[in-house]
Amino acid sequence: MKKRFLLLIPLFFLILTGCSYRELNDLAIASSLGIDYEDNNYTITAEVLNFNKKDEGDVTGGSILYYGTGKTIAEAIRNIYYKYPRLLHLGHLRLIILGKNTIEQKTDEIFDYFLRSPEAANDPYVLVNNKGTAKEIINPDNKSNDTFNAKELISNLESNELRQGTVTTINFEEFLSIYLREGIDPVIPTIHYDKEKDNVYSTTILTGMTAFKNNALLTPLSIDESKAYNILQNKFEDIMIVTDFKNSKLSALLLFPNSSYSVKIKDKITVTIDLAFEGHISEIQKKVDLLDPNILNEIKENLTETIENKIRKLLQYCKKYNVDILGLKDQIYRHYPKEYEKYKKQNIYEIATFKINTNLTLDRHGSTYIGSTKGGSYDKN
Amino acid sequence: MFEQIDDNIKKIQNDYKNSADISFKHFYIHERKLVFVYNQSLSSSTAINNFILKNLSLLIENKKQFPENLFQFLENTFPSHNLKEVTTWQECYDYLGYGFTILFLDQSTKAIAIETKENLARAISEPMTEQTISGPKDAFNENYLTNIGLIRRRIRSNHLIVSEHIVGKQTKTKVSVLYMNNIAEEQLVKEVEKKIAAINIDGILDSTYIREIIIKNNTVFPSIETTERPDLASMCLLEGRVLVLVENSPYALIIPTFFIDLFHASEDNYQNAKNVSFTRIIRYIAFILAVLTPAFYIAITTFNHETIPVDLFVSFAAQRAGVPFPAIVEALGMTLVFEILRESDIRMPHLSGSAISILGAVVLGDAAVSAGIVSSIMVIVIAISAISSLMFSHIGMTNAIRVWRIFFMIFATFFGVFGIFLCGVLLLVKLSEMKSFGKPYLYPVAPFQWEFFKENIFKRNIKKVTKRMPILTDKNETRSRL
């Protein structure tokens, strides 16, 4: 009995061993992928990490660009093999750049391909060129081969999200889930290539975000609106807010975001937005005594108003374009399923009343100006 | 035996075919002939000179009258602590083999055997394979009585029983079973004695012979451990284990041995419990690394690429670029070379040992990588795995790790990480199926006992270990009352 079982083991090897055995050096690791759709053809631009070993242990950085065209995405990717021998490995994909045409016309097809592919990573960041093709981002002057650096672009994207708040990243899976859900519209970071400037590298720039509704890219969000979106999604780590305070400038850092918003229906729709942060005054140009609680309150009110203004701007944007990027309808659908049909077609931002409560704790104000009224160099001025 | 002394001598000469080391010494007492027969290589000439010949000469000089029953007289007169009457040829040859001197007297069908054994063993030296920084530094040697003495010196109790068996038709080797009769399980002792008594073989040259014979099914993991340290042996006796000592073997067998014992080192008994716990955790990690590293490397580089962070991926891929073999061939090749190096290092005399190290370092570490035959990452992987396996002082454990490492590598080649999991299940099944003299090999993990789990997986302060493991003893569980 035991021996018979032993005979089975090599049989298992023969039967169960799949074709997924691949040596590392047979793979071309794609770190970013540009997908364009023009004239009924897909064009794939793949940025593949270059790891040719030159000398002992010295790994050259940089990347190689692979191109393929075809009637379908699958064909286009397969057609890369006409020119390049190695297998395109999408498991470590970190960035997908979509051209304007692609996202407006072929989003469903892209989702279909990536969901079917067993290997492709499902969490690459999605970027969209709202003014042209993906190829012109990856290879702007059509000849340079290794200027594009996905790694740098990604860290730029991430630091913009965490430190500036002007971008809120969305990865492929999140994009897909928001796209497929009813009552919520995705917001995608945009990038574009500035043809006017000479320096190729610096001209591919992150520009902000744009909402995507009914397979169309809308007007991009302004910087304030982008920040407001980031604040509401709690994505930032620390962002800077600059306001006017007593005819001079004041800048404060917002930390530890803990915001939420909820929809309540009682005859009317009420949306309560609760914002909570910790504030840190990083620069104050007016000489004031920060130990005075009244002054602190003044600063707090000032900052609160600035933040709430940004939020209101975002709500205005939503109202203007009738786009539900905050997913209010989605909340209605989940909490008030019976009412959903009624509000489905309406512009929710027109009929709802918005209440914004901001809870800003201003503990960290520094100590520079405490003694300013009693002496020191500030007294002389 | 014959009445005529010359017949007796002739028979011995015939039976030994005039072997050069058998000596005969003739004597006369009042015209009665005496012959001493001894084995020059086993007997001490000093003892023969001082205790037999000298005494006999004095007797002859001083005494004018000898009693009629000369045999009886001599038997009573010789100053020896070990004096035996010999009546059969078989006995005669046995005693000659032990280094006794046999005294033949004419007109007598009996002979006298007087112990004149030469001490042929080396002196008690430091342990060679189980070295420690602190703790006692003596080790068993090839002298059987010395070995028993080393244990007796540590356990003076009359409950320490030494039960002796003679095994081996040609070698007549003494094999003794040592146990504490107030601690050890009777059942276990009986079984060990039964198995040793049943051995029917021409010769036992080392304790490992006994181990091979009494182990039920021969698996790669050692189910009986050996030790050359009398302190460790004594500790095992106190725990209720049974010890087997074999003549001419510096290694004692410890019965039973659990899997967890292979992770313990002699040093553990003499260090701070908390530090030992930490070291033991490192040993478990080393075991996992030793068994799994090459397999895991093969799995993630050939199947489960998505598990590697992208930067590491690029580095791995760059290292592998230009290597002509698949990962498994590379790994098996490197393992083979390493094993050859290790084996030759053990076999080589110490004087030429450094040549091997240089060859290994230069050929493997550097030249093979620059030549592009293997990737440098594979050298690292095999080296980590090899170093981790050398952490275990039990050679049986190192060898078992080697076998399973290759199993894991083969499974990883065909199924990736899933294969490692599959092989892990096989290993677990194998280990939990194993028994060491009827005791579950994975104790105290399975069957689980929290108190002894804590003590064996980690180490507890000796003050807290007040009980013996109940699996080893059924009568005297209390160890201390503190």
mmCIF file of N, CA and C in Angstrom, chain A residues 188-289:
data_model
loop_
_atom_site.group_PDB
_atom_site.id
_atom_site.type_symbol
_atom_site.label_atom_id
_atom_site.label_comp_id
_atom_site.label_asym_id
_atom_site.label_seq_id
_atom_site.Cartn_x
_atom_site.Cartn_y
_atom_site.Cartn_z
ATOM 1 N N ILE A 188 -10.153 60.640 -10.834
ATOM 2 C CA ILE A 188 -8.877 60.041 -11.235
ATOM 3 C C ILE A 188 -7.813 61.131 -11.331
ATOM 4 N N PRO A 189 -6.611 60.866 -10.809
ATOM 5 C CA PRO A 189 -5.531 61.839 -10.960
ATOM 6 C C PRO A 189 -5.146 61.984 -12.436
ATOM 7 N N THR A 190 -4.823 63.182 -12.807
ATOM 8 C CA THR A 190 -4.489 63.396 -14.214
ATOM 9 C C THR A 190 -3.036 63.785 -14.357
ATOM 10 N N ILE A 191 -2.566 63.569 -15.557
ATOM 11 C CA ILE A 191 -1.184 63.923 -15.872
ATOM 12 C C ILE A 191 -1.234 64.451 -17.295
ATOM 13 N N HIS A 192 -0.413 65.378 -17.612
ATOM 14 C CA HIS A 192 -0.329 65.708 -19.025
ATOM 15 C C HIS A 192 1.055 66.152 -19.425
ATOM 16 N N TYR A 193 1.224 66.200 -20.716
ATOM 17 C CA TYR A 193 2.527 66.502 -21.278
ATOM 18 C C TYR A 193 2.453 67.887 -21.885
ATOM 19 N N ASP A 194 3.346 68.757 -21.420
ATOM 20 C CA ASP A 194 3.346 70.129 -21.899
ATOM 21 C C ASP A 194 4.270 70.240 -23.099
ATOM 22 N N LYS A 195 3.673 70.365 -24.279
ATOM 23 C CA LYS A 195 4.488 70.322 -25.506
ATOM 24 C C LYS A 195 5.321 71.583 -25.689
ATOM 25 N N GLU A 196 4.918 72.649 -25.024
ATOM 26 C CA GLU A 196 5.589 73.924 -25.259
ATOM 27 C C GLU A 196 7.030 73.910 -24.754
ATOM 28 N N LYS A 197 7.232 73.222 -23.639
ATOM 29 C CA LYS A 197 8.540 73.343 -22.997
ATOM 30 C C LYS A 197 9.561 72.426 -23.647
ATOM 31 N N ASP A 198 10.836 72.777 -23.442
ATOM 32 C CA ASP A 198 11.907 72.026 -24.101
ATOM 33 C C ASP A 198 12.277 70.762 -23.334
ATOM 34 N N ASN A 199 12.414 70.936 -22.023
ATOM 35 C CA ASN A 199 12.900 69.823 -21.211
ATOM 36 C C ASN A 199 11.852 68.712 -21.160
ATOM 37 N N VAL A 200 12.195 67.616 -21.775
ATOM 38 C CA VAL A 200 11.237 66.529 -21.918
ATOM 39 C C VAL A 200 10.798 65.993 -20.560
ATOM 40 N N TYR A 201 11.777 65.833 -19.683
ATOM 41 C CA TYR A 201 11.477 65.148 -18.439
ATOM 42 C C TYR A 201 10.529 65.945 -17.559
ATOM 43 N N SER A 202 10.793 67.261 -17.457
ATOM 44 C CA SER A 202 10.004 68.050 -16.514
ATOM 45 C C SER A 202 8.618 68.362 -17.060
ATOM 46 N N THR A 203 8.381 68.037 -18.299
ATOM 47 C CA THR A 203 7.105 68.457 -18.879
ATOM 48 C C THR A 203 5.979 67.450 -18.681
ATOM 49 N N THR A 204 6.326 66.258 -18.217
ATOM 50 C CA THR A 204 5.216 65.387 -17.843
ATOM 51 C C THR A 204 4.919 65.681 -16.385
ATOM 52 N N ILE A 205 3.787 66.282 -16.152
ATOM 53 C CA ILE A 205 3.519 66.728 -14.785
ATOM 54 C C ILE A 205 2.150 66.253 -14.321
ATOM 55 N N LEU A 206 2.116 66.041 -13.035
ATOM 56 C CA LEU A 206 0.841 65.750 -12.405
ATOM 57 C C LEU A 206 0.061 67.047 -12.346
ATOM 58 N N THR A 207 -1.168 67.003 -12.744
ATOM 59 C CA THR A 207 -1.882 68.264 -12.799
ATOM 60 C C THR A 207 -3.012 68.357 -11.799
ATOM 61 N N GLY A 208 -3.460 67.284 -11.250
ATOM 62 C CA GLY A 208 -4.577 67.369 -10.321
ATOM 63 C C GLY A 208 -5.488 66.189 -10.535
ATOM 64 N N MET A 209 -6.782 66.452 -10.439
ATOM 65 C CA MET A 209 -7.700 65.328 -10.557
ATOM 66 C C MET A 209 -8.890 65.725 -11.419
ATOM 67 N N THR A 210 -9.531 64.721 -11.952
ATOM 68 C CA THR A 210 -10.732 65.003 -12.701
ATOM 69 C C THR A 210 -11.767 63.928 -12.421
ATOM 70 N N ALA A 211 -13.017 64.325 -12.429
ATOM 71 C CA ALA A 211 -14.078 63.356 -12.178
ATOM 72 C C ALA A 211 -14.447 62.660 -13.476
ATOM 73 N N PHE A 212 -14.957 61.474 -13.321
ATOM 74 C CA PHE A 212 -15.261 60.645 -14.486
ATOM 75 C C PHE A 212 -16.697 60.190 -14.355
ATOM 76 N N LYS A 213 -17.518 60.620 -15.302
ATOM 77 C CA LYS A 213 -18.927 60.244 -15.193
ATOM 78 C C LYS A 213 -19.479 59.892 -16.554
ATOM 79 N N ASN A 214 -20.289 58.872 -16.598
ATOM 80 C CA ASN A 214 -20.896 58.398 -17.842
ATOM 81 C C ASN A 214 -19.880 58.302 -18.979
ATOM 82 N N ASN A 215 -18.770 57.692 -18.678
ATOM 83 C CA ASN A 215 -17.712 57.509 -19.654
ATOM 84 C C ASN A 215 -17.217 58.818 -20.257
ATOM 85 N N ALA A 216 -17.179 59.848 -19.459
ATOM 86 C CA ALA A 216 -16.622 61.096 -19.967
ATOM 87 C C ALA A 216 -15.825 61.757 -18.857
ATOM 88 N N LEU A 217 -14.714 62.339 -19.241
ATOM 89 C CA LEU A 217 -13.913 63.067 -18.266
ATOM 90 C C LEU A 217 -14.469 64.477 -18.158
ATOM 91 N N LEU A 218 -14.710 64.944 -16.935
ATOM 92 C CA LEU A 218 -15.263 66.275 -16.754
ATOM 93 C C LEU A 218 -14.125 67.296 -16.601
ATOM 94 N N THR A 219 -14.508 68.537 -16.380
ATOM 95 C CA THR A 219 -13.513 69.578 -16.128
ATOM 96 C C THR A 219 -12.685 69.197 -14.898
ATOM 97 N N PRO A 220 -11.383 69.394 -14.948
ATOM 98 C CA PRO A 220 -10.572 69.030 -13.778
ATOM 99 C C PRO A 220 -10.949 69.826 -12.537
ATOM 100 N N LEU A 221 -10.731 69.227 -11.380
ATOM 101 C CA LEU A 221 -10.980 69.909 -10.124
ATOM 102 C C LEU A 221 -9.891 70.963 -9.911
ATOM 103 N N SER A 222 -10.289 72.072 -9.283
ATOM 104 C CA SER A 222 -9.270 73.072 -8.965
ATOM 105 C C SER A 222 -8.453 72.548 -7.774
ATOM 106 N N ILE A 223 -7.391 73.298 -7.443
ATOM 107 C CA ILE A 223 -6.526 72.816 -6.357
ATOM 108 C C ILE A 223 -7.301 72.755 -5.036
ATOM 109 N N ASP A 224 -8.112 73.788 -4.779
ATOM 110 C CA ASP A 224 -8.891 73.792 -3.545
ATOM 111 C C ASP A 224 -9.864 72.623 -3.496
ATOM 112 N N GLU A 225 -10.510 72.379 -4.628
ATOM 113 C CA GLU A 225 -11.469 71.275 -4.689
ATOM 114 C C GLU A 225 -10.773 69.929 -4.487
ATOM 115 N N SER A 226 -9.583 69.833 -5.096
ATOM 116 C CA SER A 226 -8.824 68.579 -4.940
ATOM 117 C C SER A 226 -8.473 68.349 -3.480
ATOM 118 N N LYS A 227 -8.036 69.442 -2.832
ATOM 119 C CA LYS A 227 -7.671 69.310 -1.421
ATOM 120 C C LYS A 227 -8.886 68.906 -0.590
ATOM 121 N N ALA A 228 -10.017 69.531 -0.913
ATOM 122 C CA ALA A 228 -11.232 69.219 -0.169
ATOM 123 C C ALA A 228 -11.591 67.751 -0.334
ATOM 124 N N TYR A 229 -11.425 67.237 -1.554
ATOM 125 C CA TYR A 229 -11.724 65.818 -1.798
ATOM 126 C C TYR A 229 -10.802 64.939 -0.966
ATOM 127 N N ASN A 230 -9.515 65.297 -0.971
ATOM 128 C CA ASN A 230 -8.533 64.548 -0.188
ATOM 129 C C ASN A 230 -8.878 64.563 1.291
ATOM 130 N N ILE A 231 -9.291 65.770 1.779
ATOM 131 C CA ILE A 231 -9.627 65.904 3.205
ATOM 132 C C ILE A 231 -10.802 64.991 3.550
ATOM 133 N N LEU A 232 -11.813 64.992 2.667
ATOM 134 C CA LEU A 232 -12.994 64.183 2.955
ATOM 135 C C LEU A 232 -12.699 62.685 2.894
ATOM 136 N N GLN A 233 -11.683 62.293 2.117
ATOM 137 C CA GLN A 233 -11.329 60.872 2.027
ATOM 138 C C GLN A 233 -10.295 60.470 3.082
ATOM 139 N N ASN A 234 -9.866 61.423 3.912
ATOM 140 C CA ASN A 234 -8.848 61.158 4.945
ATOM 141 C C ASN A 234 -7.564 60.575 4.378
ATOM 142 N N LYS A 235 -7.144 61.028 3.226
ATOM 143 C CA LYS A 235 -5.985 60.392 2.599
ATOM 144 C C LYS A 235 -4.657 61.042 2.996
ATOM 145 N N PHE A 236 -4.689 62.299 3.422
ATOM 146 C CA PHE A 236 -3.409 62.993 3.623
ATOM 147 C C PHE A 236 -2.781 62.636 4.958
ATOM 148 N N GLU A 237 -1.499 62.963 5.064
ATOM 149 C CA GLU A 237 -0.796 62.767 6.325
ATOM 150 C C GLU A 237 -0.627 64.114 7.028
ATOM 151 N N ASP A 238 -0.089 65.077 6.286
ATOM 152 C CA ASP A 238 -0.102 66.454 6.798
ATOM 153 C C ASP A 238 -0.175 67.394 5.603
ATOM 154 N N ILE A 239 -1.131 68.286 5.585
ATOM 155 C CA ILE A 239 -1.185 69.231 4.472
ATOM 156 C C ILE A 239 -1.179 70.658 5.015
ATOM 157 N N MET A 240 -0.742 71.561 4.162
ATOM 158 C CA MET A 240 -0.563 72.958 4.555
ATOM 159 C C MET A 240 -1.779 73.764 4.123
ATOM 160 N N ILE A 241 -2.277 74.593 5.050
ATOM 161 C CA ILE A 241 -3.377 75.495 4.715
ATOM 162 C C ILE A 241 -2.863 76.921 4.936
ATOM 163 N N VAL A 242 -3.040 77.785 3.955
ATOM 164 C CA VAL A 242 -2.588 79.163 4.085
ATOM 165 C C VAL A 242 -3.803 80.078 4.093
ATOM 166 N N THR A 243 -3.881 80.971 5.092
ATOM 167 C CA THR A 243 -5.024 81.885 5.147
ATOM 168 C C THR A 243 -4.534 83.306 5.423
ATOM 169 N N ASP A 244 -5.467 84.241 5.262
ATOM 170 C CA ASP A 244 -5.180 85.615 5.655
ATOM 171 C C ASP A 244 -5.578 85.767 7.104
ATOM 172 N N PHE A 245 -4.651 86.334 7.887
ATOM 173 C CA PHE A 245 -4.960 86.549 9.294
ATOM 174 C C PHE A 245 -4.490 87.947 9.682
ATOM 175 N N LYS A 246 -5.449 88.813 9.996
ATOM 176 C CA LYS A 246 -5.144 90.195 10.377
ATOM 177 C C LYS A 246 -4.226 90.843 9.350
ATOM 178 N N ASN A 247 -4.626 90.798 8.084
ATOM 179 C CA ASN A 247 -3.899 91.423 6.975
ATOM 180 C C ASN A 247 -2.511 90.860 6.714
ATOM 181 N N SER A 248 -2.213 89.726 7.303
ATOM 182 C CA SER A 248 -0.958 89.080 6.902
ATOM 183 C C SER A 248 -1.244 87.581 6.763
ATOM 184 N N LYS A 249 -0.221 86.857 6.439
ATOM 185 C CA LYS A 249 -0.446 85.441 6.109
ATOM 186 C C LYS A 249 -0.202 84.545 7.321
ATOM 187 N N LEU A 250 -0.932 83.453 7.340
ATOM 188 C CA LEU A 250 -0.749 82.452 8.385
ATOM 189 C C LEU A 250 -0.791 81.095 7.707
ATOM 190 N N SER A 251 0.147 80.238 8.013
ATOM 191 C CA SER A 251 0.023 78.891 7.447
ATOM 192 C C SER A 251 0.035 77.869 8.564
ATOM 193 N N ALA A 252 -0.812 76.868 8.391
ATOM 194 C CA ALA A 252 -0.954 75.846 9.424
ATOM 195 C C ALA A 252 -0.914 74.472 8.775
ATOM 196 N N LEU A 253 -0.398 73.532 9.542
ATOM 197 C CA LEU A 253 -0.389 72.144 9.075
ATOM 198 C C LEU A 253 -1.594 71.426 9.665
ATOM 199 N N LEU A 254 -2.268 70.662 8.843
ATOM 200 C CA LEU A 254 -3.338 69.813 9.368
ATOM 201 C C LEU A 254 -2.792 68.399 9.508
ATOM 202 N N LEU A 255 -3.073 67.814 10.681
ATOM 203 C CA LEU A 255 -2.559 66.463 10.923
ATOM 204 C C LEU A 255 -3.692 65.552 11.387
ATOM 205 N N PHE A 256 -3.435 64.305 11.391
ATOM 206 C CA PHE A 256 -4.355 63.274 11.897
ATOM 207 C C PHE A 256 -5.802 63.470 11.419
ATOM 208 N N PRO A 257 -6.053 63.346 10.129
ATOM 209 C CA PRO A 257 -7.411 63.544 9.623
ATOM 210 C C PRO A 257 -8.342 62.455 10.130
ATOM 211 N N ASN A 258 -9.523 62.864 10.520
ATOM 212 C CA ASN A 258 -10.519 61.875 10.930
ATOM 213 C C ASN A 258 -11.890 62.431 10.564
ATOM 214 N N SER A 259 -12.150 62.469 9.271
ATOM 215 C CA SER A 259 -13.385 63.096 8.789
ATOM 216 C C SER A 259 -14.360 62.044 8.317
ATOM 217 N N SER A 260 -15.627 62.437 8.335
ATOM 218 C CA SER A 260 -16.643 61.520 7.824
ATOM 219 C C SER A 260 -17.841 62.341 7.386
ATOM 220 N N TYR A 261 -18.685 61.749 6.565
ATOM 221 C CA TYR A 261 -19.921 62.440 6.211
ATOM 222 C C TYR A 261 -21.028 61.409 6.112
ATOM 223 N N SER A 262 -22.230 61.845 6.488
ATOM 224 C CA SER A 262 -23.327 60.880 6.441
ATOM 225 C C SER A 262 -24.593 61.580 5.954
ATOM 226 N N VAL A 263 -25.440 60.777 5.361
ATOM 227 C CA VAL A 263 -26.668 61.294 4.782
ATOM 228 C C VAL A 263 -27.828 60.856 5.665
ATOM 229 N N LYS A 264 -28.731 61.824 5.977
ATOM 230 C CA LYS A 264 -29.935 61.455 6.727
ATOM 231 C C LYS A 264 -31.139 61.951 5.948
ATOM 232 N N ILE A 265 -32.159 61.144 5.870
ATOM 233 C CA ILE A 265 -33.373 61.583 5.173
ATOM 234 C C ILE A 265 -34.501 61.661 6.183
ATOM 235 N N LYS A 266 -34.987 62.893 6.371
ATOM 236 C CA LYS A 266 -36.163 63.086 7.225
ATOM 237 C C LYS A 266 -36.922 64.196 6.520
ATOM 238 N N ASP A 267 -37.916 63.844 5.720
ATOM 239 C CA ASP A 267 -38.567 64.783 4.797
ATOM 240 C C ASP A 267 -37.557 65.332 3.786
ATOM 241 N N LYS A 268 -36.516 65.946 4.340
ATOM 242 C CA LYS A 268 -35.494 66.512 3.471
ATOM 243 C C LYS A 268 -34.203 65.704 3.637
ATOM 244 N N ILE A 269 -33.325 65.912 2.678
ATOM 245 C CA ILE A 269 -32.026 65.232 2.803
ATOM 246 C C ILE A 269 -31.058 66.163 3.524
ATOM 247 N N THR A 270 -30.457 65.647 4.586
ATOM 248 C CA THR A 270 -29.447 66.429 5.291
ATOM 249 C C THR A 270 -28.136 65.660 5.222
ATOM 250 N N VAL A 271 -27.100 66.382 4.818
ATOM 251 C CA VAL A 271 -25.782 65.754 4.786
ATOM 252 C C VAL A 271 -24.926 66.416 5.861
ATOM 253 N N THR A 272 -24.465 65.617 6.802
ATOM 254 C CA THR A 272 -23.613 66.158 7.862
ATOM 255 C C THR A 272 -22.169 65.788 7.559
ATOM 256 N N ILE A 273 -21.350 66.806 7.485
ATOM 257 C CA ILE A 273 -19.925 66.546 7.240
ATOM 258 C C ILE A 273 -19.174 66.874 8.517
ATOM 259 N N ASP A 274 -18.559 65.872 9.115
ATOM 260 C CA ASP A 274 -17.778 66.083 10.341
ATOM 261 C C ASP A 274 -16.306 66.062 9.986
ATOM 262 N N LEU A 275 -15.646 67.175 10.248
ATOM 263 C CA LEU A 275 -14.213 67.218 9.977
ATOM 264 C C LEU A 275 -13.479 67.267 11.308
ATOM 265 N N ALA A 276 -12.442 66.511 11.421
ATOM 266 C CA ALA A 276 -11.658 66.563 12.663
ATOM 267 C C ALA A 276 -10.187 66.461 12.315
ATOM 268 N N PHE A 277 -9.408 67.400 12.807
ATOM 269 C CA PHE A 277 -7.947 67.360 12.607
ATOM 270 C C PHE A 277 -7.276 67.892 13.839
ATOM 271 N N GLU A 278 -5.967 67.739 13.807
ATOM 272 C CA GLU A 278 -5.168 68.467 14.754
ATOM 273 C C GLU A 278 -4.423 69.506 13.931
ATOM 274 N N GLY A 279 -4.280 70.702 14.467
ATOM 275 C CA GLY A 279 -3.604 71.741 13.709
ATOM 276 C C GLY A 279 -2.265 72.075 14.317
ATOM 277 N N HIS A 280 -1.375 72.532 13.475
ATOM 278 C CA HIS A 280 -0.058 72.930 13.963
ATOM 279 C C HIS A 280 0.300 74.214 13.226
ATOM 280 N N ILE A 281 0.472 75.315 13.965
ATOM 281 C CA ILE A 281 0.786 76.575 13.287
ATOM 282 C C ILE A 281 2.238 76.530 12.866
ATOM 283 N N SER A 282 2.490 76.621 11.554
ATOM 284 C CA SER A 282 3.880 76.517 11.136
ATOM 285 C C SER A 282 4.478 77.883 10.826
ATOM 286 N N GLU A 283 3.651 78.854 10.494
ATOM 287 C CA GLU A 283 4.210 80.179 10.232
ATOM 288 C C GLU A 283 3.131 81.212 10.487
ATOM 289 N N ILE A 284 3.477 82.249 11.225
ATOM 290 C CA ILE A 284 2.511 83.308 11.476
ATOM 291 C C ILE A 284 3.244 84.636 11.352
ATOM 292 N N GLN A 285 2.780 85.509 10.448
ATOM 293 C CA GLN A 285 3.549 86.712 10.155
ATOM 294 C C GLN A 285 3.157 87.884 11.041
ATOM 295 N N LYS A 286 1.969 87.815 11.596
ATOM 296 C CA LYS A 286 1.518 88.880 12.495
ATOM 297 C C LYS A 286 2.022 88.586 13.900
ATOM 298 N N LYS A 287 2.490 89.627 14.592
ATOM 299 C CA LYS A 287 2.961 89.400 15.950
ATOM 300 C C LYS A 287 1.771 89.310 16.903
ATOM 301 N N VAL A 288 1.515 88.148 17.408
ATOM 302 C CA VAL A 288 0.415 87.986 18.366
ATOM 303 C C VAL A 288 0.882 87.107 19.511
ATOM 304 N N ASP A 289 0.201 87.202 20.624
ATOM 305 C CA ASP A 289 0.539 86.365 21.771
ATOM 306 C C ASP A 289 -0.271 85.073 21.687
#
